[in-house]
PDB file of C-alpha atoms in Angstrom:
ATOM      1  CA  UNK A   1     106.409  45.739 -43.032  1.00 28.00           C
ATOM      2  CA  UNK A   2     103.294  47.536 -42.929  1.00 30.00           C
ATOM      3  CA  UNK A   3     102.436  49.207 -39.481  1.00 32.00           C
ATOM      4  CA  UNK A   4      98.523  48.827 -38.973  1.00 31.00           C
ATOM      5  CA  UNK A   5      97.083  51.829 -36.158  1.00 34.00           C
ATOM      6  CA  UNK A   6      96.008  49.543 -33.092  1.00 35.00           C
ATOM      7  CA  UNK A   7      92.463  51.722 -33.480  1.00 33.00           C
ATOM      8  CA  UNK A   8      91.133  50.400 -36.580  1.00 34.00           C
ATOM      9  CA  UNK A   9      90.192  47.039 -38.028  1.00 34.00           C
ATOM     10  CA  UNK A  10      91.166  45.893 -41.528  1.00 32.00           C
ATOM     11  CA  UNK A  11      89.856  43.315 -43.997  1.00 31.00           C
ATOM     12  CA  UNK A  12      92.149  41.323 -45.555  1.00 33.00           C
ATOM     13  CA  UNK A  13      91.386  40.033 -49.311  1.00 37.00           C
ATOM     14  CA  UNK A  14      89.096  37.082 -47.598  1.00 40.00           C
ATOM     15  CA  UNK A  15      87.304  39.463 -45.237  1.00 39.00           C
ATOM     16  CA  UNK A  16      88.712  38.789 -41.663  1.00 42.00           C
ATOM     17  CA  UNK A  17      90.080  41.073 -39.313  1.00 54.00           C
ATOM     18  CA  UNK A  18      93.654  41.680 -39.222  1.00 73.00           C
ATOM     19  CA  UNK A  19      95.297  40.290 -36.092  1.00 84.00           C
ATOM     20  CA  UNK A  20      97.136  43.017 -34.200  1.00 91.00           C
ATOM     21  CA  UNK A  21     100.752  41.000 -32.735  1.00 96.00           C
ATOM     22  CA  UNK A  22     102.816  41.656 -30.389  1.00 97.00           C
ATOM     23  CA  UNK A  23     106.244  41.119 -29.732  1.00 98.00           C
ATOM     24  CA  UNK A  24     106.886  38.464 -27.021  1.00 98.00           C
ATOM     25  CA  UNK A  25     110.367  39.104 -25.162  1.00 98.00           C
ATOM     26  CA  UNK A  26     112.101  36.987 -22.651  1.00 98.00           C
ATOM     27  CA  UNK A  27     113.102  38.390 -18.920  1.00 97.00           C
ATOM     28  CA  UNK A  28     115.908  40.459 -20.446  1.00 97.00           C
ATOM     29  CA  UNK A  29     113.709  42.198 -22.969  1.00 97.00           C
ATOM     30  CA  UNK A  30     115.173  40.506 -26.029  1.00 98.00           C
ATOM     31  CA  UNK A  31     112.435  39.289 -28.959  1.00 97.00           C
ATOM     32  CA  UNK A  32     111.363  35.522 -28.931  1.00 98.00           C
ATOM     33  CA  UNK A  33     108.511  35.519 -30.974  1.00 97.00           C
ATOM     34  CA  UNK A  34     104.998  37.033 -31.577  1.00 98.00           C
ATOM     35  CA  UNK A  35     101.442  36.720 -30.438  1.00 97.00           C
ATOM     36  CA  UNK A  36      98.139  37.695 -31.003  1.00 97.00           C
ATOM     37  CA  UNK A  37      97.248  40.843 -28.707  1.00 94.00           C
ATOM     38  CA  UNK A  38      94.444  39.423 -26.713  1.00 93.00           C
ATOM     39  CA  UNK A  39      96.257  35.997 -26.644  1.00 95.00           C
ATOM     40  CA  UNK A  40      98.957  37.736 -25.183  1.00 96.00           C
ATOM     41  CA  UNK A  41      96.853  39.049 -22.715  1.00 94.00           C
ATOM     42  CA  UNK A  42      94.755  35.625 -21.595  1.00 94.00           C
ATOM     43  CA  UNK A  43      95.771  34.088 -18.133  1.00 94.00           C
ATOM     44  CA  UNK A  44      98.554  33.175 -17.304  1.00 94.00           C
ATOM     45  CA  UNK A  45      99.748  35.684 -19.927  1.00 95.00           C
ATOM     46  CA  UNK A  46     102.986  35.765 -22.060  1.00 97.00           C
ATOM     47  CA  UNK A  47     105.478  38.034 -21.669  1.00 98.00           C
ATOM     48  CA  UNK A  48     105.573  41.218 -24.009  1.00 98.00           C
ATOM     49  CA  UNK A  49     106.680  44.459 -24.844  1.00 98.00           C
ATOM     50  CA  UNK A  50     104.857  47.657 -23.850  1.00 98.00           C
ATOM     51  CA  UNK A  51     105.510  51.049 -23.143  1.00 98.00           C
ATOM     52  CA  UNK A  52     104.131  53.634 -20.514  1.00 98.00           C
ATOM     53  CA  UNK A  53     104.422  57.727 -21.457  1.00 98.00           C
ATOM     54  CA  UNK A  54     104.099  60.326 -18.643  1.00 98.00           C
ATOM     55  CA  UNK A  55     103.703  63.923 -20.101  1.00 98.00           C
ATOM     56  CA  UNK A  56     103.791  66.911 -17.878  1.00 98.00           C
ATOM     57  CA  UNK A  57     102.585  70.229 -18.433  1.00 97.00           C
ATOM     58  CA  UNK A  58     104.703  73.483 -18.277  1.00 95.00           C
ATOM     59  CA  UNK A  59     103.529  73.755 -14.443  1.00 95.00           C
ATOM     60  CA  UNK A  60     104.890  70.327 -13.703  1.00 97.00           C
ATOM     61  CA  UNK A  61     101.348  68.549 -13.596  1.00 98.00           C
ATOM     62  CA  UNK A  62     100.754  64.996 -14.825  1.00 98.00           C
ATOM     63  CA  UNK A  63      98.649  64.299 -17.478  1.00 98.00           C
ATOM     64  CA  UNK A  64      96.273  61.196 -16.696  1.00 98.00           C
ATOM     65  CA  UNK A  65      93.860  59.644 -19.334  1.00 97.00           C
ATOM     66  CA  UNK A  66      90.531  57.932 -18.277  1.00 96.00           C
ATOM     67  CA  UNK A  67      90.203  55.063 -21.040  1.00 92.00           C
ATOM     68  CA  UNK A  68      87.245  54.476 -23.110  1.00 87.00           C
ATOM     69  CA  UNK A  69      84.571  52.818 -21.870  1.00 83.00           C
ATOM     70  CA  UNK A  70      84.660  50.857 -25.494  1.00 78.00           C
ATOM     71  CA  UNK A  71      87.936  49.611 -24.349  1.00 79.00           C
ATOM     72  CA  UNK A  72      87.935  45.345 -23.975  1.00 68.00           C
ATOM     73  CA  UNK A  73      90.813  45.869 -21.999  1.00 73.00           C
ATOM     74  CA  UNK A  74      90.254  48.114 -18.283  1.00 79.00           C
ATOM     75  CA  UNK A  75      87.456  50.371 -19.929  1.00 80.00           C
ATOM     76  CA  UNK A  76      86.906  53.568 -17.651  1.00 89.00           C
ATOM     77  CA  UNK A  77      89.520  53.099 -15.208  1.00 92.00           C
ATOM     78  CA  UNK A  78      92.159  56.102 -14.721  1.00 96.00           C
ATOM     79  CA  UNK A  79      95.862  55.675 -16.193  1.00 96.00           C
ATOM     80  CA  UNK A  80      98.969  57.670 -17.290  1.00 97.00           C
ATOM     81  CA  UNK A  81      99.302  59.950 -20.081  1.00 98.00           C
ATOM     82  CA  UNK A  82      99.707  56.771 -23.021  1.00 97.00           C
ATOM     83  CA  UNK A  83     100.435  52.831 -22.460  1.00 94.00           C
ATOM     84  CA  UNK A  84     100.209  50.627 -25.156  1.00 95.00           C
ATOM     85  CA  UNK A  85     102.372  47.815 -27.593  1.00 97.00           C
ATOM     86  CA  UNK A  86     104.852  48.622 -30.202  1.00 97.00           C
ATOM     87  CA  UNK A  87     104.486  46.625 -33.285  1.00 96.00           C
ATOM     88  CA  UNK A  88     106.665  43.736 -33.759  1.00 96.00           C
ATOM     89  CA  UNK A  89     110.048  45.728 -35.310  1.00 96.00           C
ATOM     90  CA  UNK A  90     108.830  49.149 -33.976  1.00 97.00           C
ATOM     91  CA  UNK A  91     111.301  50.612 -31.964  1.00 98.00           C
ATOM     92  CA  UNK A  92     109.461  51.561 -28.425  1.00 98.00           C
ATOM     93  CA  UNK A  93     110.395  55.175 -28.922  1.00 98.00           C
ATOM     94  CA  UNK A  94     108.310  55.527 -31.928  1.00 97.00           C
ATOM     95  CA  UNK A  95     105.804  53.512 -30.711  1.00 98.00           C
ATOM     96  CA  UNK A  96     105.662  56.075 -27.688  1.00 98.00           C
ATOM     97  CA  UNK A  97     105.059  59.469 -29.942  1.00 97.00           C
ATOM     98  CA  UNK A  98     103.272  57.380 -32.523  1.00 97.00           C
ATOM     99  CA  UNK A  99     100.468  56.319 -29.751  1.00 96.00           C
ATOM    100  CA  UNK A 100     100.191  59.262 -28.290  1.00 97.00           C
ATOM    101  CA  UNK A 101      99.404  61.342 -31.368  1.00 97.00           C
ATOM    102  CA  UNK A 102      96.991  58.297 -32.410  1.00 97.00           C
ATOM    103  CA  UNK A 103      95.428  59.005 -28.634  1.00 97.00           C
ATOM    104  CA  UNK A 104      95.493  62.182 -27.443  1.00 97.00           C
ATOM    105  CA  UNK A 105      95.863  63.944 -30.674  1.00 97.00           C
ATOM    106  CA  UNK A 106      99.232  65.434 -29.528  1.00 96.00           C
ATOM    107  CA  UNK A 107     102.766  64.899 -30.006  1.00 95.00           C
ATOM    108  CA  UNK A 108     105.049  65.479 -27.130  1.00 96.00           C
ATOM    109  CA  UNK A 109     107.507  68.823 -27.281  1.00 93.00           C
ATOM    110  CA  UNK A 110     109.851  66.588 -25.223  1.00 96.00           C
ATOM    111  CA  UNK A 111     109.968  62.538 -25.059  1.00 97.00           C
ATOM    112  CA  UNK A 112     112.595  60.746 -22.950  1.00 98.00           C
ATOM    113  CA  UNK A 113     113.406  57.204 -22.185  1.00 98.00           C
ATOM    114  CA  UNK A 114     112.812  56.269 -18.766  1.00 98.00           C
ATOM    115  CA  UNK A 115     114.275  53.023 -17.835  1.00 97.00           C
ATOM    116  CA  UNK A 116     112.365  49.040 -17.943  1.00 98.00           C
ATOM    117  CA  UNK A 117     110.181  47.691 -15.308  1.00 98.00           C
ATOM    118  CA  UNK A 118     109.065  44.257 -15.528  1.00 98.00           C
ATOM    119  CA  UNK A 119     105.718  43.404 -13.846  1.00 97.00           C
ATOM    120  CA  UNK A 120     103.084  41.050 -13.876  1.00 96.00           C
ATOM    121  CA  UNK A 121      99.210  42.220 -13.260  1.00 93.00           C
ATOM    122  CA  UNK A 122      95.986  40.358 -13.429  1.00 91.00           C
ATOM    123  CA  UNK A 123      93.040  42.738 -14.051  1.00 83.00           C
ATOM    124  CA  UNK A 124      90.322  41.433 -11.576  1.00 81.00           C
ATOM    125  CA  UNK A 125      87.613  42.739 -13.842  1.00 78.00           C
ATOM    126  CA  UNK A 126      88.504  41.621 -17.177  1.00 82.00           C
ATOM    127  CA  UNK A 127      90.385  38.227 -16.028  1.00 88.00           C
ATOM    128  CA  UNK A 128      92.828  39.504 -18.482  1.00 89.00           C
ATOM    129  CA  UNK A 129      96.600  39.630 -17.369  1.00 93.00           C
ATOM    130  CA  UNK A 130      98.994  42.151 -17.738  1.00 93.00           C
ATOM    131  CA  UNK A 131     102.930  40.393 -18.561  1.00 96.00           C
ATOM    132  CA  UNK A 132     105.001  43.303 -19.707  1.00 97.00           C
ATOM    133  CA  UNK A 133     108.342  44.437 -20.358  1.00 98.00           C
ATOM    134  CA  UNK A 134     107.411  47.964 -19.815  1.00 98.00           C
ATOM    135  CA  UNK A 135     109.410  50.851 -21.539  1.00 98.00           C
ATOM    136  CA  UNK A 136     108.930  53.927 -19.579  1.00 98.00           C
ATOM    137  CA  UNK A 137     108.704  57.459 -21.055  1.00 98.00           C
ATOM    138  CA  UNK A 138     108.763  60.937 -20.065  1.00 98.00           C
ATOM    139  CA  UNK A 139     107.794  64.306 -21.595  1.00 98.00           C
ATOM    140  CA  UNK A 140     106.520  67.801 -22.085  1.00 98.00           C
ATOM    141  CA  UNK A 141     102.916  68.377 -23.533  1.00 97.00           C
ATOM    142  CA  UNK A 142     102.268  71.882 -24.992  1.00 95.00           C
ATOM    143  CA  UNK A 143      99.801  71.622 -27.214  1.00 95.00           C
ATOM    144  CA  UNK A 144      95.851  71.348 -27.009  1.00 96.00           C
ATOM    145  CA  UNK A 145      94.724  67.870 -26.442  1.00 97.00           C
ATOM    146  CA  UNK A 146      92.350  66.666 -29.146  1.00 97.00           C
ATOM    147  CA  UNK A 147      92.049  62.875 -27.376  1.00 97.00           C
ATOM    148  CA  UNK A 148      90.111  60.009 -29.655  1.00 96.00           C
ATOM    149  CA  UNK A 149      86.771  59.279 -27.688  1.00 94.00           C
ATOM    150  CA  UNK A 150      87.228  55.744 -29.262  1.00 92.00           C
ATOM    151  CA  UNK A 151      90.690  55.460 -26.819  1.00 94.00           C
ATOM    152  CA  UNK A 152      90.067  58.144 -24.248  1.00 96.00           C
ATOM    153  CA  UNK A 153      87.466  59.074 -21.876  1.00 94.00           C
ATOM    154  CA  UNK A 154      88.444  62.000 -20.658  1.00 96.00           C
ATOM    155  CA  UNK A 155      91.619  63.627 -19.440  1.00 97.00           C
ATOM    156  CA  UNK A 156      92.968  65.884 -16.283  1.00 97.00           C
ATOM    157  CA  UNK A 157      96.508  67.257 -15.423  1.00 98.00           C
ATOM    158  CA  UNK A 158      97.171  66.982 -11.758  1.00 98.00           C
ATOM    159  CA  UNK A 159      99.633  67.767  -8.997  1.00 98.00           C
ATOM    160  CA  UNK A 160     101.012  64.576  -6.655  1.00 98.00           C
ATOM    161  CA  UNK A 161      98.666  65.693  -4.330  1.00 97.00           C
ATOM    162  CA  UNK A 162      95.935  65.745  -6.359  1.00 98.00           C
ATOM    163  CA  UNK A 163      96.680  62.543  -7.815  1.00 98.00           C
ATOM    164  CA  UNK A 164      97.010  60.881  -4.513  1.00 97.00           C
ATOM    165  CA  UNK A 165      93.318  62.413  -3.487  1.00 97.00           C
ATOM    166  CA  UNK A 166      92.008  60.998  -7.298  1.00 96.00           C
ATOM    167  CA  UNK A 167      93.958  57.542  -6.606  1.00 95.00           C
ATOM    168  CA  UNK A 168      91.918  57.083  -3.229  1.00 95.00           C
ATOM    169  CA  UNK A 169      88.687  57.501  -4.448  1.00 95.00           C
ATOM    170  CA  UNK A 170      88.865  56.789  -8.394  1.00 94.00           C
ATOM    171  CA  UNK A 171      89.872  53.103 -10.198  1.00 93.00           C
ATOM    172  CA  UNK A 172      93.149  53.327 -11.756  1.00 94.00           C
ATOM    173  CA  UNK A 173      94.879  50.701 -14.305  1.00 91.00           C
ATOM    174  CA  UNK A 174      96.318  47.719 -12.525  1.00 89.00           C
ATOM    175  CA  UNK A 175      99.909  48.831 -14.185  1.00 92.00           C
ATOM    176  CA  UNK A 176      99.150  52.263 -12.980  1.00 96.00           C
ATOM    177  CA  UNK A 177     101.293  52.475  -9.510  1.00 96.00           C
ATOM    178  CA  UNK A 178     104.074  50.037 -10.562  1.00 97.00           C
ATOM    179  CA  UNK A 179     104.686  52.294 -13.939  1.00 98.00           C
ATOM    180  CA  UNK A 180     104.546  55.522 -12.030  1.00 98.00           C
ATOM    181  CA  UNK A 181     107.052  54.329  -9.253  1.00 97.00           C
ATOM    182  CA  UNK A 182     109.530  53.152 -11.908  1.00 98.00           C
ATOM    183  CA  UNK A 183     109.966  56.316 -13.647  1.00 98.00           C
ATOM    184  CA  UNK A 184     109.631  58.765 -10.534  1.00 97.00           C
ATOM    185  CA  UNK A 185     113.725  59.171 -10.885  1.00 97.00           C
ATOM    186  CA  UNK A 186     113.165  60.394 -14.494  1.00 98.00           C
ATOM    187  CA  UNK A 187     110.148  62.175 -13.390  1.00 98.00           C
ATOM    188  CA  UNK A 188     111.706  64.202 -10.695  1.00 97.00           C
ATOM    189  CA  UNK A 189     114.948  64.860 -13.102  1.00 97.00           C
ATOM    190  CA  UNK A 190     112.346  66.364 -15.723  1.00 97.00           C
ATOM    191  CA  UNK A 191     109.547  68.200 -13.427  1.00 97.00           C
ATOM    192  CA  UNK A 192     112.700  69.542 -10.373  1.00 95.00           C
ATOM    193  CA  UNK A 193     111.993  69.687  -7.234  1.00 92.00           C
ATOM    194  CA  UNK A 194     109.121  72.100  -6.620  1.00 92.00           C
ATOM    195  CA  UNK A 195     106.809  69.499  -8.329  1.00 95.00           C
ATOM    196  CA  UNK A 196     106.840  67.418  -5.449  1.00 96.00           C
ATOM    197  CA  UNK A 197     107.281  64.038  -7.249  1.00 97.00           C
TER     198      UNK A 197
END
């Protein structure tokens, strides 16, 4: 199977666009099918696989990502380190460190899995819905950023309490909160205490 970066568009011998699928999964995570990504994404939304990646810095600071504002999907809003699909097949490990290097230019020093979390978020803005079976990641980023200003916005590393003073006043993802509570546990194992996650 050919793996196709989510970033670019290809022409097929005919001349249309590639569709970009996901993998649809049922409430236990296990693979039903496939769908078209913004299909997926259309109210009320079907149920697929994505994964979240939080990468902290050597002083125990979060790395947040502001997406593009050429993004269809919540352009300019605040977000962790890396969310995205893996392609049907791809395990969501690869997918992780794969998307992240295609992002931020970057590949973690340290990547580990941080549980599931199921959710379901409607994006008031873009009427699109979030369904996802959400593979959480953490890691270690110690290497200059280089982030693709088709994907990313801008970028900041922050302490809790500076990401609770951003969170009040800034628009985050509508994923954002849900993700970050799920993988606090792994979060807190990784950063210790004196982090204050």
């Amino acid at each position: 199977m050919s793996i196709t970066p989510a970033t670019t568009t290809h022409s097929s011998s005919k001349g249309t666009a590639d569709a970009i699928l996901l993998e649809l999964v049922d409430e236990n995570g296990v693979t039903i099918g496939t769908a078209e990504k913004l299909a997926a994404h259309q109210p009320p939304g079907q149920l697929h696989r994505a994964f979240s990646v939080f990468l902290f810095d050597e002083q125990g600071r979060l790395l947040l990502q502001q997406r593009a504002l050429s993004k269809y999907h919540s352009p300019g809003v605040w977000s962790n380190t890396c969310c995205s699909h893996p392609y049907p097949g791809e395990a969501p490990f690869a997918a992780a460190a794969r998307r992240t290097y295609e992002e931020l230019g970057v590949s973690p020093s340290l990547l580990a899995e941080a549980g599931t979390v199921r959710y379901n978020h409607p994006d008031p803005a873009s009427g699109l819905v979030e369904q996802e079976y959400n593979h959480l990641f953490v890691g270690m980023v110690q290497s200059p950023l280089r982030p693709d200003p088709e994907e990313v916005g801008t970028t900041a590393f922050v302490t809790p309490a500076e990401l609770a003073e951003r969170h009040a006043k800034d628009t985050f993802s509508a994923w954002f909160m849900t993700v970050l509570d799920a993988a606090r546990p792994a979060i807190r194992e990784l950063t210790g205490p004196s982090a204050g996650w």
